[in-house]
Amino acid sequence: KVVSVTGASGFIASWLVKLLLQRRYTVKATVRDPNDPKKTQHLLSLDGAQERLHLFKADLLEEGSFDSVVDGCDGVFHTASPVALDAINPQAELIDPALKGTINVLRSCSKVPSVKRVVVTSSLASVLLTGKPLTPEVLIDESWFSDPALCKESKQWYVLSKTLAEEAAWNFSKENGIDMVTINPGWVIGPLLQPTLNLSAEQVLNLINGAQTFPNISSWWVDVRDVANAHIQAYEIPEASGRYCLVERDLHNSEILKILRKLYPGLPLPEK
Ligand code: NDP
């Protein structure tokens, strides 16, 4: 079968492409710059890439950019979205590409009869910011939806971009009869296939490089290979529907440092 993956050069998407090729799919993969070897070389050297990987140039902000990509595909994985916590112009850098980009991709899917299911990479960011307390006795589930007003109030622009994009995706897919499933992972970690550092892997590097103190916080983490695999299951299993939150472990920064100390005893890591 033929499937497409948007933002294929990214951290999660690279693993998704690798696992899809392993499962013998033909993959139409989009990148913004197919001539940049930093974005494509690791994909082109994957097992099966020569025979079954096809690269396309596409940009989230260009209307119709994904038309020829999704045409002929049975499944579409929309992972592309900017990931940044330091945007200077959040509307242009985060919200427009996330929101308009998602609708662009879904609109392309709605034009072709071949697409049977779309899997959208959303985030736990679109789930958590509800104003409800996040204490240990509270059970967070897929019925939670972050509140855009709270995102704006707290200037959490990445969270806002993912929340608006997912909300718009559900509205568009319902109005246009698209079978859509979302994957909502916490912070994603694991081996990098791409040569550049993405934001969630950078969080761990910041801990390693950090001063002698580190932020007194816990986060929800999940392995990138599980996230990629969840995307494939969300596409392959007919009964899959709605949203799937993915978290493997809640870890305090001090626990992450403990793990790193065990794995790399020579590293000069912060103590407190
Ligand atoms: P990366 O930064 O590694 O990948 C992001 C991808 O989005 C890149 O391929 C990038 O393309 C593409 N992209 C960004 N802007 C545009 C644009 N205007 N047009 C086309 N493509 C664009 O991030 P991750 O792999 O970490 O994230 C992938 C997805 O997973 C995102 O949707 C993110 O929100 C979500 N997610 C990530 C989590 C994490 O902890 N990493 C947690 C939860 C959700 P290019 O290479 O050309 O820049």
Coordinates of C-alpha atoms and ligand atoms in Angstrom, one line a residue:
K1 CA 0.0 0.0 0.0
V2 CA 1.0 3.6 -0.5
V3 CA 1.0 6.1 2.4
S4 CA 2.3 9.6 2.9
V5 CA 4.2 11.2 5.7
T6 CA 4.4 15.0 6.1
G7 CA 7.5 16.6 7.7
A8 CA 9.3 13.3 7.1
S9 CA 12.8 14.6 8.1
G10 CA 11.7 15.3 11.7
F11 CA 12.6 13.3 14.8
I12 CA 9.3 11.3 15.1
A13 CA 8.6 11.2 11.4
S14 CA 12.0 9.7 10.5
W15 CA 11.2 6.7 12.8
L16 CA 7.8 6.5 11.3
V17 CA 9.2 6.3 7.8
K18 CA 11.8 3.7 8.9
L19 CA 9.1 1.5 10.4
L20 CA 6.7 2.0 7.4
L21 CA 9.5 0.9 5.0
Q22 CA 10.2 -2.1 7.2
R23 CA 6.5 -3.0 6.9
R24 CA 6.9 -2.9 3.1
Y25 CA 4.8 0.2 2.5
T26 CA 5.6 2.6 -0.3
V27 CA 6.1 6.0 1.3
K28 CA 5.5 9.4 -0.2
A29 CA 7.4 11.7 2.2
T30 CA 7.4 15.5 2.2
V31 CA 10.3 17.7 3.2
R32 CA 10.6 21.5 2.8
D33 CA 13.9 21.3 1.0
P34 CA 14.6 18.0 -0.8
N35 CA 18.1 19.4 -1.8
D36 CA 19.3 19.7 1.8
P37 CA 21.2 16.5 2.7
K38 CA 20.8 17.2 6.4
K39 CA 17.0 16.7 5.9
T40 CA 17.1 13.8 3.4
Q41 CA 20.3 11.7 3.6
H42 CA 19.2 9.8 6.7
L43 CA 15.9 9.0 5.0
L44 CA 17.4 8.0 1.7
S45 CA 19.8 5.5 3.5
L46 CA 17.0 3.6 5.3
D47 CA 16.4 0.0 4.4
G48 CA 13.9 -0.1 1.5
A49 CA 14.3 3.6 0.7
Q50 CA 15.8 3.1 -2.8
E51 CA 12.8 1.0 -3.9
R52 CA 9.9 2.5 -2.0
L53 CA 10.6 6.0 -0.6
H54 CA 9.7 9.0 -2.7
L55 CA 10.5 12.5 -1.6
F56 CA 8.3 15.5 -2.3
K57 CA 8.8 19.2 -1.7
A58 CA 5.9 20.7 0.3
D59 CA 5.3 23.6 2.6
L60 CA 2.5 23.8 5.2
L61 CA 1.7 27.4 4.3
E62 CA 1.3 26.8 0.6
E63 CA -2.2 25.9 -0.4
G64 CA -2.5 22.8 -2.5
S65 CA 1.1 21.9 -1.7
F66 CA 0.1 18.4 -0.6
D67 CA -2.4 17.6 -3.4
S68 CA -0.1 15.5 -5.5
V69 CA 1.5 13.9 -2.4
V70 CA -1.7 12.4 -0.9
D71 CA -3.1 11.5 -4.3
G72 CA -3.1 7.7 -4.6
C73 CA -2.3 7.2 -0.9
D74 CA -4.4 4.9 1.3
G75 CA -3.2 6.5 4.5
V76 CA -1.8 9.9 5.4
F77 CA 0.4 10.7 8.4
H78 CA 0.4 14.4 9.1
T79 CA 3.3 15.0 11.5
A80 CA 4.8 18.3 10.3
S81 CA 4.4 21.2 12.6
P82 CA 6.9 23.7 14.0
V83 CA 8.1 22.8 17.5
A84 CA 9.6 25.7 19.4
L85 CA 9.3 27.4 22.8
D86 CA 11.1 30.6 21.9
A87 CA 9.1 32.0 19.0
I88 CA 9.4 35.8 18.5
N89 CA 6.3 36.0 16.3
P90 CA 4.1 33.1 17.5
Q91 CA 1.4 33.7 15.0
A92 CA 3.7 33.4 12.0
E93 CA 6.2 30.9 13.4
L94 CA 3.9 28.5 15.2
I95 CA 0.2 29.1 14.9
D96 CA -0.2 29.7 11.1
P97 CA 1.9 26.7 10.0
A98 CA 0.2 24.4 12.6
L99 CA -3.3 25.5 12.0
K100 CA -3.4 26.4 8.3
G101 CA -1.0 23.6 7.5
T102 CA -3.2 21.0 9.1
I103 CA -6.2 22.2 7.2
N104 CA -4.2 22.4 4.0
V105 CA -3.2 18.7 4.4
L106 CA -6.7 17.6 5.3
R107 CA -8.2 19.6 2.4
S108 CA -5.8 17.8 0.0
C109 CA -7.0 14.5 1.5
S110 CA -10.6 15.4 1.1
K111 CA -10.1 16.0 -2.7
V112 CA -8.9 12.4 -3.4
P113 CA -11.0 9.2 -3.0
S114 CA -7.9 7.0 -2.3
V115 CA -7.3 8.3 1.3
K116 CA -9.0 6.0 3.8
R117 CA -7.6 7.3 7.0
V118 CA -5.5 10.3 8.2
V119 CA -3.4 10.1 11.4
V120 CA -2.5 13.5 12.8
T121 CA 0.4 14.0 15.3
S122 CA -1.1 16.2 17.9
S123 CA 0.3 16.4 21.4
L124 CA -0.4 16.1 25.1
A125 CA -0.1 19.9 24.9
S126 CA -3.6 19.9 23.3
V127 CA -4.9 17.9 26.3
L128 CA -3.4 19.2 29.5
L129 CA -4.1 23.0 29.8
T130 CA -7.7 22.9 31.0
G131 CA -7.3 24.8 34.3
K132 CA -8.1 21.5 36.1
P133 CA -5.5 20.6 38.8
L134 CA -2.8 18.1 37.7
T135 CA -2.4 16.4 41.1
P136 CA -1.6 12.7 41.4
E137 CA -5.2 11.6 42.1
V138 CA -6.5 13.3 38.9
L139 CA -6.9 11.0 35.9
I140 CA -6.1 12.8 32.7
D141 CA -7.8 11.2 29.6
E142 CA -8.6 11.8 26.0
S143 CA -11.8 13.8 26.9
W144 CA -9.6 16.7 28.0
F145 CA -9.0 19.5 25.6
S146 CA -6.6 22.4 26.3
D147 CA -8.4 25.8 26.6
P148 CA -7.1 28.3 23.9
A149 CA -7.9 31.2 26.2
L150 CA -5.7 29.8 29.0
C151 CA -2.9 29.1 26.4
K152 CA -3.1 32.8 25.4
E153 CA -3.3 34.1 29.0
S154 CA -0.2 32.1 29.9
K155 CA 1.6 32.9 26.6
Q156 CA 2.1 29.2 25.8
W157 CA 2.2 29.6 22.1
Y158 CA 3.3 26.1 21.1
V159 CA 0.5 24.7 23.2
L160 CA -1.9 27.1 21.6
S161 CA -0.7 26.1 18.1
K162 CA -1.2 22.4 18.7
T163 CA -4.6 23.0 20.4
L164 CA -6.0 25.2 17.6
A165 CA -4.6 22.8 15.0
E166 CA -6.2 19.7 16.6
E167 CA -9.5 21.5 17.2
A168 CA -9.7 22.7 13.6
A169 CA -8.7 19.2 12.4
W170 CA -11.6 17.6 14.2
N171 CA -14.1 20.2 12.8
F172 CA -12.8 19.8 9.3
S173 CA -12.7 16.0 9.3
K174 CA -16.3 15.8 10.6
E175 CA -17.6 18.3 8.1
N176 CA -15.8 16.6 5.2
G177 CA -16.3 12.9 6.2
I178 CA -12.6 12.2 6.8
D179 CA -11.7 9.2 9.0
M180 CA -9.1 10.8 11.3
V181 CA -7.2 9.6 14.4
T182 CA -4.9 11.7 16.5
I183 CA -1.8 10.7 18.5
N184 CA -1.2 12.9 21.5
P185 CA 2.3 12.1 23.0
G186 CA 4.0 13.6 26.0
W187 CA 7.7 14.6 25.6
V188 CA 9.2 12.2 23.1
I189 CA 12.7 10.8 23.6
G190 CA 14.9 8.1 22.1
P191 CA 17.6 7.6 19.5
L192 CA 17.9 10.2 16.8
L193 CA 17.9 9.1 13.2
Q194 CA 18.3 12.7 11.8
P195 CA 21.6 14.6 12.2
T196 CA 20.0 17.6 13.9
L197 CA 18.7 18.0 17.4
N198 CA 15.0 18.4 17.9
L199 CA 13.5 20.3 20.9
S200 CA 12.6 17.3 23.1
A201 CA 16.0 15.7 22.8
E202 CA 17.5 19.1 23.5
Q203 CA 15.8 19.1 26.9
V204 CA 18.0 16.2 27.9
L205 CA 21.1 17.8 26.4
N206 CA 20.3 20.9 28.4
L207 CA 20.3 18.8 31.6
I208 CA 23.7 17.4 30.7
N209 CA 25.2 20.7 29.7
G210 CA 23.4 22.6 32.5
A211 CA 24.9 24.5 35.4
Q212 CA 25.0 22.8 38.7
T213 CA 21.3 23.2 39.2
F214 CA 18.4 22.0 37.1
P215 CA 14.7 22.9 37.0
N216 CA 12.7 21.3 39.8
I217 CA 10.1 19.8 37.5
S218 CA 8.7 16.5 36.3
S219 CA 7.5 15.7 32.7
W220 CA 5.7 12.9 30.9
W221 CA 8.0 11.0 28.5
V222 CA 7.5 8.4 25.9
D223 CA 9.9 6.6 23.5
V224 CA 10.0 7.8 19.9
R225 CA 9.8 4.2 18.6
D226 CA 6.6 3.6 20.5
V227 CA 5.2 6.9 19.2
A228 CA 6.0 5.9 15.6
N229 CA 4.5 2.5 16.1
A230 CA 1.3 4.0 17.6
H231 CA 0.9 6.0 14.4
I232 CA 1.1 2.8 12.4
Q233 CA -1.4 1.0 14.6
A234 CA -3.8 4.0 14.5
Y235 CA -3.7 3.6 10.7
E236 CA -3.7 -0.2 10.4
I237 CA -6.3 -1.1 13.1
P238 CA -9.8 -0.4 11.7
E239 CA -11.3 0.0 15.1
A240 CA -8.8 2.7 16.1
S241 CA -10.7 6.0 16.5
G242 CA -10.5 9.4 18.3
R243 CA -7.5 10.5 20.2
Y244 CA -4.7 8.5 21.9
C245 CA -2.6 10.0 24.6
L246 CA 0.9 8.4 24.9
V247 CA 3.0 8.5 28.1
E248 CA 5.3 5.9 29.3
R249 CA 6.7 7.5 32.4
D250 CA 6.4 10.6 34.6
L251 CA 10.0 11.5 35.4
H252 CA 11.5 14.3 37.6
N253 CA 14.7 15.9 36.2
S254 CA 16.6 14.4 39.1
E255 CA 15.5 10.9 38.0
I256 CA 16.6 11.6 34.4
L257 CA 20.0 12.6 35.7
K258 CA 20.1 9.3 37.7
I259 CA 19.5 7.3 34.5
L260 CA 22.1 9.3 32.6
R261 CA 24.7 8.8 35.4
K262 CA 24.1 5.0 35.2
L263 CA 24.4 5.0 31.4
Y264 CA 27.3 7.4 31.1
P265 CA 29.4 7.2 34.4
G266 CA 32.1 9.5 32.9
L267 CA 29.8 12.4 32.3
P268 CA 30.2 15.5 34.6
L269 CA 26.5 15.8 35.4
P270 CA 24.9 18.3 37.8
E271 CA 24.2 17.1 41.4
K272 CA 21.2 19.1 42.4
Ligands
NDP1 P1 10.9 18.0 14.5 O1 11.3 19.5 14.8 O2 12.0 17.1 14.5 O3 10.1 18.0 13.2 C1 9.1 18.9 12.8 C2 8.9 18.7 11.4 O4 7.9 19.7 10.9 C3 10.1 18.9 10.5 O5 10.2 17.9 9.6 C4 9.8 20.3 9.8 O6 10.4 20.4 8.5 C5 8.3 20.3 9.7 N1 7.9 21.6 9.5 C6 7.9 22.7 10.4 N2 7.4 23.8 9.8 C7 7.0 23.4 8.5 C8 6.4 24.1 7.4 N3 6.1 25.4 7.4 N4 6.2 23.4 6.3 C9 6.5 22.1 6.2 N5 7.1 21.4 7.2 C10 7.3 22.0 8.3 O7 9.8 17.7 15.6 P2 9.3 16.4 16.2 O8 9.6 15.2 15.4 O9 9.7 16.4 17.7 O10 7.7 16.7 16.1 C11 6.9 16.1 15.1 C12 5.4 16.3 15.5 O11 5.2 15.7 16.8 C13 5.0 17.8 15.6 O12 3.7 17.9 15.1 C14 5.0 18.0 17.1 O13 4.1 19.0 17.5 C15 4.6 16.7 17.6 N6 5.0 16.4 19.0 C16 6.3 16.3 19.4 C17 6.7 16.0 20.7 C18 8.1 15.9 21.1 O14 8.4 15.8 22.3 N7 9.1 15.9 20.2 C19 5.7 15.8 21.7 C20 4.3 15.8 21.2 C21 4.0 16.1 19.9 P3 11.9 20.9 8.3 O15 12.7 19.7 8.5 O16 11.8 21.3 6.9 O17 12.1 22.0 9.2

